[in-house]
Amino acid sequence: MHTMIRLGIERGGRWDYTEGAPISQLATASCAHIFGTYRVEIIRSVGGLATAEEEASFNLMWRWITRLEGANAELLGNTPEEEFRLAERMHQYLYAPGTDSRQITHDMIDGLAGLRELRMPRRIHAALVRRFLREQHVGTLPGRDVATDLERVS
């Protein structure tokens, strides 16, 4: 999906490349941790079960998917420890709380609240997002209180 979006943006010819590439390899690679390790952490935090073997296979799957999306293998790591160290550096480089990140979070919460499959009030979705953005879950941003950074969205 990211590759298709990136190629579509490039074909449009209106992207200002002086500020970087649309959905860069770095941003794409940083998602391997989010959809792998971080997602397993969220599952466990709400009482779900995931064995170490399941976690490892989930992480491997997302490293492979991220590779297919166009990220260089050097950005993904070969072991969970290496992947975490790379993700930590990428997330610390890419993370910047601001108007855009608050708006994206606001839009995501609105989208979740609008799904028929997840029939819960918006305030419940906002509370869950705040919970999952606590430092103990967002391990790649030590010392950052991401939930407070994005607090004004609820």
Short mmCIF file of C-alpha atoms in Angstrom, two decimals:
data_model
loop_
_atom_site.label_atom_id
_atom_site.label_comp_id
_atom_site.label_asym_id
_atom_site.label_seq_id
_atom_site.Cartn_x
_atom_site.Cartn_y
_atom_site.Cartn_z
CA MET A 1 0.00 0.00 0.00
CA HIS A 2 2.75 2.48 0.93
CA THR A 3 4.60 1.77 -2.29
CA MET A 4 1.43 2.29 -4.36
CA ILE A 5 0.74 5.59 -2.59
CA ARG A 6 4.35 6.71 -3.01
CA LEU A 7 4.31 5.85 -6.74
CA GLY A 8 0.96 7.60 -7.19
CA ILE A 9 2.30 10.74 -5.53
CA GLU A 10 5.40 10.61 -7.72
CA ARG A 11 3.31 10.20 -10.89
CA GLY A 12 1.27 13.26 -9.87
CA GLY A 13 4.43 15.37 -10.20
CA ARG A 14 3.50 17.87 -7.50
CA TRP A 15 5.53 16.57 -4.52
CA ASP A 16 8.22 18.93 -3.20
CA TYR A 17 11.24 16.64 -2.83
CA THR A 18 13.27 19.30 -1.01
CA GLU A 19 11.49 18.14 2.18
CA GLY A 20 12.01 14.42 1.55
CA ALA A 21 10.29 11.59 -0.25
CA PRO A 22 6.62 10.74 0.25
CA ILE A 23 6.40 7.83 2.70
CA SER A 24 10.15 7.41 2.79
CA GLN A 25 11.96 4.11 3.28
CA LEU A 26 12.80 5.27 6.78
CA ALA A 27 9.14 5.91 7.64
CA THR A 28 8.13 2.62 6.01
CA ALA A 29 10.81 0.66 7.86
CA SER A 30 9.84 2.24 11.18
CA CYS A 31 6.41 0.62 10.85
CA ALA A 32 7.81 -2.92 11.11
CA HIS A 33 8.18 -2.39 14.87
CA ILE A 34 4.78 -0.71 15.19
CA PHE A 35 2.89 -3.53 13.46
CA GLY A 36 5.06 -6.28 14.93
CA THR A 37 6.44 -5.84 18.44
CA TYR A 38 4.26 -2.88 19.46
CA ARG A 39 1.04 -4.58 18.31
CA VAL A 40 1.93 -7.72 20.31
CA GLU A 41 2.54 -5.47 23.35
CA ILE A 42 -0.94 -3.95 22.94
CA ILE A 43 -2.53 -7.41 22.64
CA ARG A 44 -0.81 -8.51 25.84
CA SER A 45 -1.72 -5.29 27.69
CA VAL A 46 -5.44 -6.00 27.24
CA GLY A 47 -5.12 -9.59 28.42
CA GLY A 48 -4.43 -11.31 25.10
CA LEU A 49 -2.01 -14.19 24.90
CA ALA A 50 0.99 -14.38 22.62
CA THR A 51 3.78 -16.90 23.07
CA ALA A 52 7.39 -15.92 22.39
CA GLU A 53 7.24 -18.06 19.23
CA GLU A 54 4.07 -16.28 18.05
CA GLU A 55 5.65 -12.91 18.75
CA ALA A 56 8.78 -13.87 16.80
CA SER A 57 6.74 -15.09 13.81
CA PHE A 58 4.56 -11.96 13.86
CA ASN A 59 7.68 -9.76 13.89
CA LEU A 60 9.26 -11.76 11.07
CA MET A 61 6.06 -11.43 9.02
CA TRP A 62 6.03 -7.64 9.45
CA ARG A 63 9.73 -7.31 8.61
CA TRP A 64 8.98 -9.24 5.41
CA ILE A 65 5.91 -7.12 4.59
CA THR A 66 7.91 -3.95 5.20
CA ARG A 67 10.63 -5.28 2.89
CA LEU A 68 8.00 -5.91 0.20
CA GLU A 69 6.78 -2.33 0.67
CA GLY A 70 10.20 -1.16 -0.46
CA ALA A 71 12.24 -0.68 2.73
CA ASN A 72 15.92 -1.59 2.49
CA ALA A 73 16.85 -4.71 4.44
CA GLU A 74 19.52 -2.72 6.32
CA LEU A 75 16.73 -0.70 7.98
CA LEU A 76 14.91 -3.77 9.34
CA GLY A 77 17.38 -5.75 11.42
CA ASN A 78 18.00 -9.49 11.49
CA THR A 79 17.08 -10.22 15.11
CA PRO A 80 14.39 -8.80 17.42
CA GLU A 81 17.10 -6.96 19.38
CA GLU A 82 18.61 -5.41 16.26
CA GLU A 83 15.14 -4.52 14.97
CA PHE A 84 14.32 -2.78 18.25
CA ARG A 85 17.56 -0.76 18.25
CA LEU A 86 16.92 0.37 14.67
CA ALA A 87 13.25 1.15 15.38
CA GLU A 88 14.23 3.14 18.47
CA ARG A 89 16.61 5.31 16.44
CA MET A 90 14.10 5.76 13.60
CA HIS A 91 11.20 6.63 15.92
CA GLN A 92 13.30 9.13 17.87
CA TYR A 93 14.34 10.74 14.59
CA LEU A 94 10.84 10.79 13.05
CA TYR A 95 8.74 11.61 16.14
CA ALA A 96 7.69 15.22 16.49
CA PRO A 97 4.54 16.13 18.39
CA GLY A 98 2.73 18.95 16.70
CA THR A 99 -0.42 20.05 14.96
CA ASP A 100 -0.16 17.40 12.22
CA SER A 101 0.42 14.48 14.61
CA ARG A 102 -2.43 15.65 16.84
CA GLN A 103 -4.76 15.95 13.82
CA ILE A 104 -3.81 12.49 12.52
CA THR A 105 -4.50 11.01 15.97
CA HIS A 106 -7.81 12.89 16.17
CA ASP A 107 -8.80 11.60 12.72
CA MET A 108 -7.79 8.03 13.63
CA ILE A 109 -9.94 8.13 16.79
CA ASP A 110 -12.88 9.51 14.78
CA GLY A 111 -12.39 6.74 12.21
CA LEU A 112 -12.34 4.03 14.89
CA ALA A 113 -15.44 5.46 16.52
CA GLY A 114 -17.20 5.39 13.16
CA LEU A 115 -16.60 1.68 12.53
CA ARG A 116 -19.70 -0.45 12.97
CA GLU A 117 -17.52 -3.38 14.07
CA LEU A 118 -16.12 -1.37 17.01
CA ARG A 119 -19.30 0.12 18.44
CA MET A 120 -17.98 2.17 21.33
CA PRO A 121 -18.27 5.86 22.10
CA ARG A 122 -15.48 8.08 20.80
CA ARG A 123 -14.32 8.81 24.36
CA ILE A 124 -13.62 5.08 24.90
CA HIS A 125 -11.53 4.94 21.72
CA ALA A 126 -9.67 8.09 22.86
CA ALA A 127 -9.00 6.52 26.28
CA LEU A 128 -7.66 3.34 24.66
CA VAL A 129 -5.37 5.33 22.36
CA ARG A 130 -4.05 7.28 25.37
CA ARG A 131 -3.45 4.01 27.23
CA PHE A 132 -1.56 2.44 24.33
CA LEU A 133 0.63 5.54 23.94
CA ARG A 134 1.98 5.34 27.49
CA GLU A 135 5.74 5.04 27.83
CA GLN A 136 5.61 1.39 28.97
CA HIS A 137 4.05 0.48 25.61
CA VAL A 138 5.90 2.92 23.36
CA GLY A 139 9.31 1.54 24.24
CA THR A 140 11.10 3.14 21.29
CA LEU A 141 10.58 6.65 22.68
CA PRO A 142 12.04 6.42 26.20
CA GLY A 143 11.28 9.41 28.38
CA ARG A 144 8.57 10.67 26.01
CA ASP A 145 4.99 10.93 27.17
CA VAL A 146 3.36 10.49 23.78
CA ALA A 147 -0.13 10.32 25.29
CA THR A 148 0.31 13.77 26.87
CA ASP A 149 1.91 15.13 23.68
CA LEU A 150 -1.31 14.21 21.86
CA GLU A 151 -3.70 14.90 24.76
CA ARG A 152 -5.53 17.76 23.08
CA VAL A 153 -7.11 15.38 20.56
CA SER A 154 -9.71 13.82 22.84
#
